[in-house]
Short mmCIF file of C-alpha atoms and ligand atoms in Angstrom, two decimals:
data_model
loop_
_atom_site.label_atom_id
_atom_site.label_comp_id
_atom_site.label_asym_id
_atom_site.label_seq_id
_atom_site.Cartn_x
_atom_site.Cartn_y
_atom_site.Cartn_z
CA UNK A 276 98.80 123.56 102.26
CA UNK A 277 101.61 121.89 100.30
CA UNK A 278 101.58 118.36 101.77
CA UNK A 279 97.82 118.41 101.71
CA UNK A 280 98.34 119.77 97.76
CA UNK A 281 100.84 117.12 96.76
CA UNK A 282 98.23 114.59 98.48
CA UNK A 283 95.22 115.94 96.84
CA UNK A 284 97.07 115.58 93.74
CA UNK A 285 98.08 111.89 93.98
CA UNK A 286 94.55 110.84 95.31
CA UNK A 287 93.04 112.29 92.64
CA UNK A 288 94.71 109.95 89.41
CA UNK A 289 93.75 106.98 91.90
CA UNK A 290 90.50 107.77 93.37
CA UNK A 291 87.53 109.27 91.78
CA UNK A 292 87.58 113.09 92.49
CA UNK A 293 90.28 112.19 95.11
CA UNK A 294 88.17 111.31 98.07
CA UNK A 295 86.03 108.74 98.90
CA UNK A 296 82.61 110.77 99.64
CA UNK A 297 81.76 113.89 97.60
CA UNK A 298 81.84 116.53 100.19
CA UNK A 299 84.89 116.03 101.49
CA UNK A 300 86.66 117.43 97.80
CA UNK A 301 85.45 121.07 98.97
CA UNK A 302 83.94 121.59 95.64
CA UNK A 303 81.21 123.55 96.36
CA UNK A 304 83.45 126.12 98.63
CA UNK A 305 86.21 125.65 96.45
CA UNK A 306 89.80 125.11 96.64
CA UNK A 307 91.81 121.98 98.04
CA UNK A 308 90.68 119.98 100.95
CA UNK A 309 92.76 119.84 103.48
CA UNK A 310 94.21 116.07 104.55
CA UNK A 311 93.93 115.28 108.35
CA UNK A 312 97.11 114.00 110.14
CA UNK A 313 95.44 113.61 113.57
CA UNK A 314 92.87 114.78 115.66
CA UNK A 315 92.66 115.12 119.67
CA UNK A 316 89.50 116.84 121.53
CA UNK A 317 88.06 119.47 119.90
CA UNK A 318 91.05 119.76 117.63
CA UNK A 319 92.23 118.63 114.20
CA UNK A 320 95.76 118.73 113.03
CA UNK A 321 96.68 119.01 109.32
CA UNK A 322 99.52 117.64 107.27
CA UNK A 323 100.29 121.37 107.05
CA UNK A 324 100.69 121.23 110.90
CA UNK A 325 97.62 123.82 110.57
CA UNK A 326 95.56 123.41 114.38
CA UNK A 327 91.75 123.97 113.27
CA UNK A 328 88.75 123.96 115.73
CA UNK A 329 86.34 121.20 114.34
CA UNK A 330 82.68 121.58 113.57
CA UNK A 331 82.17 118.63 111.68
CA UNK A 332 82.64 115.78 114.35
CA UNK A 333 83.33 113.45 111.33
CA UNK A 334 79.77 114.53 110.01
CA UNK A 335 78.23 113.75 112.90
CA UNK A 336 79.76 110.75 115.06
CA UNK A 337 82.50 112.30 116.97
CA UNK A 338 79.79 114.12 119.83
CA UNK A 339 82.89 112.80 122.73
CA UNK A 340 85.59 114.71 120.28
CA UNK A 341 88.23 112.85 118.60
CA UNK A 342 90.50 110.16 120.40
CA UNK A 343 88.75 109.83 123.82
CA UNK A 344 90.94 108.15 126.01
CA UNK A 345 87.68 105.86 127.27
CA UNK A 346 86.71 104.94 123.83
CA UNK A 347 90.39 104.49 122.79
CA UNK A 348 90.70 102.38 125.51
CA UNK A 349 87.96 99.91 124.96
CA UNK A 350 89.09 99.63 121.29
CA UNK A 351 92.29 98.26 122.37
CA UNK A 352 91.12 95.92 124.74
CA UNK A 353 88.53 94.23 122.18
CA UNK A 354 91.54 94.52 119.51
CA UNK A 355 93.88 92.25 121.80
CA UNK A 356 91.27 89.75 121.63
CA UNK A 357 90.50 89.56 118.09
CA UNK A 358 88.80 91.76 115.26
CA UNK A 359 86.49 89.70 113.98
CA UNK A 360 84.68 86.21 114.95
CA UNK A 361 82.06 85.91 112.59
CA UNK A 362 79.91 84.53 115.60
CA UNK A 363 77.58 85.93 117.69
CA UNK A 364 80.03 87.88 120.64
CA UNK A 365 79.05 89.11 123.96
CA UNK A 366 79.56 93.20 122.72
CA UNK A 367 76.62 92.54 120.50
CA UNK A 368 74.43 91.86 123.05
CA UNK A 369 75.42 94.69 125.67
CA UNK A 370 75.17 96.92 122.40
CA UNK A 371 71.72 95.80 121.53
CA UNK A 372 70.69 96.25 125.44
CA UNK A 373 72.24 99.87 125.57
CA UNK A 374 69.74 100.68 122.29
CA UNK A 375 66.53 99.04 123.62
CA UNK A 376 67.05 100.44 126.97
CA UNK A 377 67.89 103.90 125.86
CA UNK A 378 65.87 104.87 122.39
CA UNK A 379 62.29 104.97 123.29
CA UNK A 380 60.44 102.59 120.44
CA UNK A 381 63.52 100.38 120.14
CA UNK A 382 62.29 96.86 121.36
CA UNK A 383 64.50 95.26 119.07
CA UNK A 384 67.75 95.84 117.10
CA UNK A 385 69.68 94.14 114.16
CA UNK A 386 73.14 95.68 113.80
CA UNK A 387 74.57 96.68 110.25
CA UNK A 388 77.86 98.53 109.12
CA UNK A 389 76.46 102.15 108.33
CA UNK A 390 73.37 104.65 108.21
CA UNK A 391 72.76 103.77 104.58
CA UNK A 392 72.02 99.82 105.53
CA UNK A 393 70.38 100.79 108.06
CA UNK A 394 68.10 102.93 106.17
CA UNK A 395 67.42 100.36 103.13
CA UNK A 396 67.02 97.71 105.74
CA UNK A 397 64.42 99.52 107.68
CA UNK A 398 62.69 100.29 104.15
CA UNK A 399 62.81 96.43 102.84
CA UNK A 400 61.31 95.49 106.21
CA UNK A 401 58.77 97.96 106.46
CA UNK A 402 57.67 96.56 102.64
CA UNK A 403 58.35 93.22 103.94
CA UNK A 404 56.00 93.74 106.97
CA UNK A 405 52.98 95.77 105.27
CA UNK A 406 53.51 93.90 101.91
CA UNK A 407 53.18 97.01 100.15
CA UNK A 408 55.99 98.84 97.92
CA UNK A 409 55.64 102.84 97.44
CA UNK A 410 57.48 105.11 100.44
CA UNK A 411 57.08 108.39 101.03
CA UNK A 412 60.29 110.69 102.02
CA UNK A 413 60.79 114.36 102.21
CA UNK A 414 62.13 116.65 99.67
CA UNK A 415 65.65 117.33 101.47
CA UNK A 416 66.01 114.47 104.02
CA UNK A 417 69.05 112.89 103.17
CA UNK A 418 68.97 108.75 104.40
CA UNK A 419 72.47 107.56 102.70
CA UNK A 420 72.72 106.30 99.29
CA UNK A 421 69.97 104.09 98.75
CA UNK A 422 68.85 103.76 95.16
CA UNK A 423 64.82 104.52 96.43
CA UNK A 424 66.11 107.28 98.39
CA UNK A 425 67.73 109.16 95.96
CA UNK A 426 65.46 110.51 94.69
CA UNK A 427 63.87 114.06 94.12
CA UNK A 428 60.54 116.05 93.69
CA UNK A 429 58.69 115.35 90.47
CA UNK A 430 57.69 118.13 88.62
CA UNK A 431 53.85 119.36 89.35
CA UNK A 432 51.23 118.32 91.96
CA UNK A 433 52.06 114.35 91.30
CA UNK A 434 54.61 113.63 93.62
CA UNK A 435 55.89 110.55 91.99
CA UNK A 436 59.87 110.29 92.43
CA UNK A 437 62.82 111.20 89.92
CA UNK A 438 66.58 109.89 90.01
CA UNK A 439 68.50 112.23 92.28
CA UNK A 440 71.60 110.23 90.73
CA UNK A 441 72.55 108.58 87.52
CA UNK A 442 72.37 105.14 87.99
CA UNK A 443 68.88 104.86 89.67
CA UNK A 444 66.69 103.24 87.43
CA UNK A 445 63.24 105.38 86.93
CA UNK A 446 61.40 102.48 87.67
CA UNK A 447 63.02 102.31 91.21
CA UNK A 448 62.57 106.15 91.48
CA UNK A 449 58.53 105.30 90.87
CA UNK A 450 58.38 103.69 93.71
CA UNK A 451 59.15 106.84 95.95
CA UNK A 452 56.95 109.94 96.67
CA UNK A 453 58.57 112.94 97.26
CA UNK A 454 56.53 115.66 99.68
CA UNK A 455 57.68 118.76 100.80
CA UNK A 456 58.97 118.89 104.64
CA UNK A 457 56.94 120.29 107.38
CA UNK A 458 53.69 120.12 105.61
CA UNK A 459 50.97 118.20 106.69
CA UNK A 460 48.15 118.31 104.17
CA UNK A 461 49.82 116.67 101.10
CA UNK A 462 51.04 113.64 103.32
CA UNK A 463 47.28 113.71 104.22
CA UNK A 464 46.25 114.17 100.79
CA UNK A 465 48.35 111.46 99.56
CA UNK A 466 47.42 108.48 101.85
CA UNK A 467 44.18 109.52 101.75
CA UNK A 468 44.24 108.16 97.81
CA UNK A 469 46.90 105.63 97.89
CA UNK A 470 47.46 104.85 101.28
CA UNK A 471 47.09 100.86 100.28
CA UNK A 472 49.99 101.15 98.45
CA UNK A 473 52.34 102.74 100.77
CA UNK A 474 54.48 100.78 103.32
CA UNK A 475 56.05 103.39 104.74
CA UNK A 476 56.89 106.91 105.49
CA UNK A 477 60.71 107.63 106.18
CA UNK A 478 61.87 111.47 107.87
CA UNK A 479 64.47 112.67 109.13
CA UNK A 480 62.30 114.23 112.44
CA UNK A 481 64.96 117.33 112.16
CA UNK A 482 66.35 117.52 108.68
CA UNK A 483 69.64 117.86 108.99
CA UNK A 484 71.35 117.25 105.73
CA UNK A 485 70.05 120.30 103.62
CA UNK A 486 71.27 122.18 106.65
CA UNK A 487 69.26 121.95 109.17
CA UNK A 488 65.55 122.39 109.43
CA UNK A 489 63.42 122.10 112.44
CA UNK A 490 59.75 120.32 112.38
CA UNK A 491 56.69 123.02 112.67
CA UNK A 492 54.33 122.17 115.71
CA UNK A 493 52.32 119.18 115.41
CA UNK A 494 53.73 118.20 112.33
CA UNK A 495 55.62 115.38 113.67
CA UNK A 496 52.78 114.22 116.09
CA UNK A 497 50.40 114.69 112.52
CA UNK A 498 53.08 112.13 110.89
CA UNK A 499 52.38 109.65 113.61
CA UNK A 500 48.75 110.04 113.70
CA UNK A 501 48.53 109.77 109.75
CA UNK A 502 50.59 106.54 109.75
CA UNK A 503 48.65 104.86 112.35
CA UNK A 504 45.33 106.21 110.75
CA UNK A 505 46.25 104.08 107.47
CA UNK A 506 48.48 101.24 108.67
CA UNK A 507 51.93 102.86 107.23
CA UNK A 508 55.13 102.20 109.10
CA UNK A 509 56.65 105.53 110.37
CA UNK A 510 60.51 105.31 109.71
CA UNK A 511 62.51 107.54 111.83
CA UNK A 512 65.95 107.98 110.18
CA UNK A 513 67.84 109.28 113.54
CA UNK A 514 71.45 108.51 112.01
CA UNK A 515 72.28 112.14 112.94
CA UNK A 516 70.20 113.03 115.69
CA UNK A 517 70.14 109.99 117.43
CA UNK A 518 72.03 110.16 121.02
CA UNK A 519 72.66 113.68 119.46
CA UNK A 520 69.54 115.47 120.44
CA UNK A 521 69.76 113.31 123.95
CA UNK A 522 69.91 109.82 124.76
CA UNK A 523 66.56 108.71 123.36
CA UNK A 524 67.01 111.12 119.83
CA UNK A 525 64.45 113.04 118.84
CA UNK A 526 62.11 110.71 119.97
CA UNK A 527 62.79 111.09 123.24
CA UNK A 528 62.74 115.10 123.15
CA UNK A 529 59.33 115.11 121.66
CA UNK A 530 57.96 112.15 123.00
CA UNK A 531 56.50 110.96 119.65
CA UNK A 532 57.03 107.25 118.71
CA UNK A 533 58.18 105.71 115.35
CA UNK A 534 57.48 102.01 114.37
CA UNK A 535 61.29 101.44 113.34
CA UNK A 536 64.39 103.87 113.50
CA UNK A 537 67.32 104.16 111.72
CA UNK A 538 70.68 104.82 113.53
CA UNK A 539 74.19 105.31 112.87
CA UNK A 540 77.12 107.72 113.44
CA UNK A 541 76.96 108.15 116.92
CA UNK A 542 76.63 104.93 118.03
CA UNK A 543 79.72 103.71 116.66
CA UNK A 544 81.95 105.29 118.58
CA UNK A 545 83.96 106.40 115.21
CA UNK A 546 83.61 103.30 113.86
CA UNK A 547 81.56 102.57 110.91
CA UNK A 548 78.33 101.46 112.68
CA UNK A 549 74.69 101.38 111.75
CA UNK A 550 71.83 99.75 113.39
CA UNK A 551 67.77 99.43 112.77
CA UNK A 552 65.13 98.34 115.44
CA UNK A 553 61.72 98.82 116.52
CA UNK A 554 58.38 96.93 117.34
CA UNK A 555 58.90 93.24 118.39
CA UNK A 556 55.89 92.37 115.80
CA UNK A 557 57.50 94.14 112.82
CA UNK A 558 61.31 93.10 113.48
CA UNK A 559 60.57 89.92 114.06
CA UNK A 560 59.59 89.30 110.06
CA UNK A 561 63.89 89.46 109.56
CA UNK A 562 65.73 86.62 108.75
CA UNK A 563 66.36 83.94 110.38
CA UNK A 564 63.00 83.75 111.73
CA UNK A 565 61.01 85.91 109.26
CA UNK A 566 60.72 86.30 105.20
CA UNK A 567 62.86 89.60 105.12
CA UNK A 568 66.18 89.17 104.59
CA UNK A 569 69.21 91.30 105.86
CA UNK A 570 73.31 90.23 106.72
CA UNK A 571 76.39 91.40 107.05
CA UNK A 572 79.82 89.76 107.03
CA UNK A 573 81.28 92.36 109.67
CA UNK A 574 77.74 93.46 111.21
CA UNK A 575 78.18 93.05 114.95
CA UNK A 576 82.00 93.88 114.92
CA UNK A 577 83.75 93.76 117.96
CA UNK A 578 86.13 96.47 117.49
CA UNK A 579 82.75 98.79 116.51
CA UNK A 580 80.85 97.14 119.31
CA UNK A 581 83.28 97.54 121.65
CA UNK A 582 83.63 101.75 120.56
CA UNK A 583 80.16 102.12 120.27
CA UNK A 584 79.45 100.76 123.77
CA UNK A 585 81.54 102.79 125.01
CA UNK A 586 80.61 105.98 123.95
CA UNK A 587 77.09 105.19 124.64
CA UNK A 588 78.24 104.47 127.87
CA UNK A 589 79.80 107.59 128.37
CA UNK A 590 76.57 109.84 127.34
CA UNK A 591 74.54 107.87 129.77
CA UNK A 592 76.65 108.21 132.57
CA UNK A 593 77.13 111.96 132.31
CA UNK A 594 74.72 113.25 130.15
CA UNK A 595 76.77 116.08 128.37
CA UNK A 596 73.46 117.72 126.17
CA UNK A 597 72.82 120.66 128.84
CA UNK A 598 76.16 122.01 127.98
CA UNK A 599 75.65 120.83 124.49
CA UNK A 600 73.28 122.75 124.33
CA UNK A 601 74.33 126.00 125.65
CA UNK A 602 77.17 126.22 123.90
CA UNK A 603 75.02 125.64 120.43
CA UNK A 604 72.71 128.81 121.91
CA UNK A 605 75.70 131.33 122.56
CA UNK A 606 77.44 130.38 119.00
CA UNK A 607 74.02 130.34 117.06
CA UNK A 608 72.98 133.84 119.08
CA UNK A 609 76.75 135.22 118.54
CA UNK A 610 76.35 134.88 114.87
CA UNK A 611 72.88 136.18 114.90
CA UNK A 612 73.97 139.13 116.26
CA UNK A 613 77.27 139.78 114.31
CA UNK A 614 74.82 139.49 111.06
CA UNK A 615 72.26 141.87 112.51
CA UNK A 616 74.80 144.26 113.61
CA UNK A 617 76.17 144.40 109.96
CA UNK A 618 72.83 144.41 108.06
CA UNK A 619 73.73 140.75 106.71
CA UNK A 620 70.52 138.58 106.20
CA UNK A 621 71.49 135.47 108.50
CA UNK A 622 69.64 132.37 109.84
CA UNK A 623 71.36 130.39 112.54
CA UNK A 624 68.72 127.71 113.05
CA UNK A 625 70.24 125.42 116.03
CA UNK A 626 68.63 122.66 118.03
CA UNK A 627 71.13 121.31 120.94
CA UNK A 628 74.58 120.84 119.06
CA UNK A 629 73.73 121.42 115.80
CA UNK A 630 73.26 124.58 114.02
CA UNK A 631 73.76 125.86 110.62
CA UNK A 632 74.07 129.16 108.51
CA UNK A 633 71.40 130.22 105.87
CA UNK A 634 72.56 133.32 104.28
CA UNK A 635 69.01 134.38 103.43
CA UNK A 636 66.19 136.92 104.91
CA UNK A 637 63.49 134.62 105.87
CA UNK A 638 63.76 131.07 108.21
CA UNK A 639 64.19 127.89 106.31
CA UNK A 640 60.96 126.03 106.60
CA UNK A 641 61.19 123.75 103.47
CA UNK A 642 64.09 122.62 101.33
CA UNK A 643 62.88 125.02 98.70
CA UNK A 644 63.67 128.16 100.88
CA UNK A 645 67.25 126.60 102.15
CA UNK A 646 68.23 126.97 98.25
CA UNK A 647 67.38 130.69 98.31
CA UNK A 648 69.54 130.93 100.51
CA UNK A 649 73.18 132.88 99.36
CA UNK A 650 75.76 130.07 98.89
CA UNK A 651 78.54 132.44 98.05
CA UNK A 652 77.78 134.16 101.13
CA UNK A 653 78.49 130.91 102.44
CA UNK A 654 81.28 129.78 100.92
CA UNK A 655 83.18 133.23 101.81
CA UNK A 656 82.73 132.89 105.16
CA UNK A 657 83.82 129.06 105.17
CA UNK A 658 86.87 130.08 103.70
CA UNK A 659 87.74 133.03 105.73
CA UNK A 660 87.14 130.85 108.67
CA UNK A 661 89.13 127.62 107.68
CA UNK A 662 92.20 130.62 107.02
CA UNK A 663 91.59 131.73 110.87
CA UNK A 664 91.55 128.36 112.08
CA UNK A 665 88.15 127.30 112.44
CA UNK A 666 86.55 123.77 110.09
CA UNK A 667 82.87 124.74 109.41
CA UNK A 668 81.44 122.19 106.61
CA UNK A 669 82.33 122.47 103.42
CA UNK A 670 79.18 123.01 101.99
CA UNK A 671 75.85 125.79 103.23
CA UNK A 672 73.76 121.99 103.15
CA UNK A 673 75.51 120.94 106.47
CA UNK A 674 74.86 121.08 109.44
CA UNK A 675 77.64 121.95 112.13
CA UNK A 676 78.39 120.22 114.88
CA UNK A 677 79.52 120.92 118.99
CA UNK A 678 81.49 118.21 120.58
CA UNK A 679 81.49 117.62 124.28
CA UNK A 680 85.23 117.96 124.04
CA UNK A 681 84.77 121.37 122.77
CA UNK A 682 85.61 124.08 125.50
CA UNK A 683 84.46 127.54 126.77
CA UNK A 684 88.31 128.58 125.42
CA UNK A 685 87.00 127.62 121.99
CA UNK A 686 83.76 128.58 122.23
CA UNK A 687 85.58 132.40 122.88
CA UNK A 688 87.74 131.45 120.24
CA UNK A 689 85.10 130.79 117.77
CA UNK A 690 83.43 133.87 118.36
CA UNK A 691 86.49 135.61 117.82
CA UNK A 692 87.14 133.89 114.33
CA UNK A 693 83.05 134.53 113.71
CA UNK A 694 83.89 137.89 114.12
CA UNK A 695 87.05 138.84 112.32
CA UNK A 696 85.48 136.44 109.54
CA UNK A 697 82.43 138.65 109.04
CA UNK A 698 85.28 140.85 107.23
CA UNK A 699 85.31 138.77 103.96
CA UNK A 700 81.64 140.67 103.49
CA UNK A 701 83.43 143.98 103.48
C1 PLP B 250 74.77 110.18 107.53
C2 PLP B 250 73.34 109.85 107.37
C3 PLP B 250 72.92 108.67 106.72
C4 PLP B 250 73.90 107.76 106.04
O1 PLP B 250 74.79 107.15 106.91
P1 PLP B 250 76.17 106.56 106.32
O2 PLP B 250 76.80 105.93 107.50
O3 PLP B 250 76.91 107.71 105.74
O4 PLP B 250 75.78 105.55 105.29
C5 PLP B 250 71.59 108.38 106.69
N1 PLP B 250 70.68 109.21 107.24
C6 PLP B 250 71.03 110.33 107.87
C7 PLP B 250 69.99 111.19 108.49
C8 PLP B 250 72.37 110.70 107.94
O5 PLP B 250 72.70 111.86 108.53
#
């Protein structure tokens, strides 16, 4: 750890905490994040020269591994033509066909440069569209840093917003109800007295950012049903899930249809990517041809375009999520059982290639029960897993992720680490 030490130390005089997004300083599992030299596969290599089997993906986008030689490839061909035109380019429109032809609602895209634009441009349009200005999210959801998304339960049955950050005035805050996840009635309750105010409801359709939480039956068919009931605009934020959960997102998988959705991560290949789209009759009130407005100097990149494509490319052509999927059953039923075995209250909830650990007795319905949950149980096992060799998430609010680079020699391997890391409870 002393190159990664020695780094740590000089990034932190120059940049705030030392990292440039809060997770990433390990503070909540303590100790010193590791720097990153390289990464191949399913593999990440240190400045230490420590090898470390990744479940992060890069939080999410990295579902091919790191450094495929098809995505590396197509970067390097759009780089020897140029990194930037600033005017409409061919990859923008094969990206924007790839999106409408493989997410379900998606009849129309607009390109941006990451989840949270995508996110607060899907919000401003949805207001734009219904000419109303409260939203509705769920206590939980993450959907980037958006001032009117950070924001957090009010106290008592009034669900008006607070600040989740300083910065955000309380007057933005007031703009945003906060409900609790996976329940029904008080969205129900809500928009049955103010539904004339509210332009939109935005979920995450499997939470996935307080670890990971999956939707109760019906409740995200009784989302849809609400929002059409009283003219709201139902906001799909599938930054994480989307091509993640299969090609169409969660949408697909259940079948249930947003007006817009948010994506990101995935579909930039590692590149910092976002995109919004939806109905034809709501997109089309963006600029140039509608009142909402929305740009970006680098939106559209080729280099991005050109890595997204490509990866999308590669999911279509052969579908990894079976696999995907199986290996997120046999690592979230191998921890299960190493728990059980040792008396160790454990959740492993896991949808496809995501799954996370709740050190508690009872399944994680709502954000409130994910906070029950033991963090130091957490945190110990992180640790004594990042010493065997394995990168969980720094943090018992993420969500891990399988790669289709990842192999049945690390799946073994993980187990094995799972195992002999079940010690630190000892
Ligand atoms: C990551 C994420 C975002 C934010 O995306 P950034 O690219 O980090 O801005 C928004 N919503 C969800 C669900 C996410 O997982």
């Amino acid at each position: 750890m002393k190159n990664s030490q020695s780094l740590f130390e000089r990034a932190k005089k120059i940049i705030p905490g030392g990292v440039n997004s809060p997770v990433r300083a390990f503070r909540s599992v303590g100790g010193t994040p590791f720097f990153t030299a390289k990464a191949s596969g399913s593999r990440l290599t240190t400045v230490d020269d420590k090898e470390l089997i990744d479940y992060v993906c890069t939080w999410g986008p990295a579902i091919h591994g790191h450094d495929h030689p098809k995505i590396r490839e197509a970067i390097s061909d759009a780089l020897s033509k140029g990194t930037s035109f600033g005017t409409p380019g061919p990859a923008e429109v094969e990206m924007a066909e790839l999106i409408v032809e493989l997410v379900p609602s998606v009849e129309k895209v607009r390109m941006c440069n990451s989840g949270t634009e995508a996110t607060m441009s899907a919000i401003r349009l949805a207001r734009g569209y219904t000419g109303r200005d409260k939203i509705i999210k769920f206590a939980g959801c993450y959907h980037g840093h958006v001032d009117s998304l950070l924001v957090k339960a009010g106290s008592g049955a009034l669900t008006l917003g607070n600040p989740d950050s300083a910065g955000v005035p309380a007057s933005f805050a007031a703009e945003t109800l906060v409900l609790p996840y996976n329940d029904l009635n008080s969205v129900a309750d809500t928009l049955a007295s103010s539904s004339e105010q509210v332009a939109a409801i935005i979920v995450e359709p499997y939470p996935a950012n307080c670890g990971l939480i999956l939707p109760m039956d019906g409740y995200l068919e009784g989302l849809r049903t609400l929002c059409s009931k009283y003219g709201v605009v139902l906001i799909f934020d599938e930054v994480m899930t989307g091509f993640r959960l299969g090609l169409g997102g969660v949408q697909e998988r259940t079948g249930i249809t947003p007006d817009l959705t948010a994506l990101g991560k995935i579909i930039g290949g590692g590149l910092p990517v976002g995109a919004f789209g939806g109905k034809v009759e709501i997109m089309d009130h963006l600029s140039p041809i509608g009142p909402v407005y929305q740009a970006g100097t680098l939106s559209g990149n080729p280099l991005a375009m050109a890595a997204g494509i490509a990866s999308l490319k590669l999911l279509k052509e052969s579908p990894p999520y079976d696999r995907l999927e199986s290996m997120g059953r046999e690592l979230s039923s191998g921890l299960k059982d190493m728990a059980q075995s040792r008396g160790i209250p454990l959740q492993v909830p896991q949808v496809g290639s995501m799954f996370c650990l709740f050190f508690c007795e009872n399944p994680v319905v709502q954000f409130e029960d994910s906070t029950q949950a033991k963090h130091e149980n957490f945190n110990a096992f992180f640790n004594a897993c990042l010493k065997r060799g394995l990168y969980l998430p720094p943090s018992s609010y993420e969500t891990c992720f399988i790669s289709a680079a990842h192999q049945k020699i690390d799946i073994s391997k993980t187990l094995e680490i799972f195992e002999d890391s079940f010690s630190c409870f000892c």
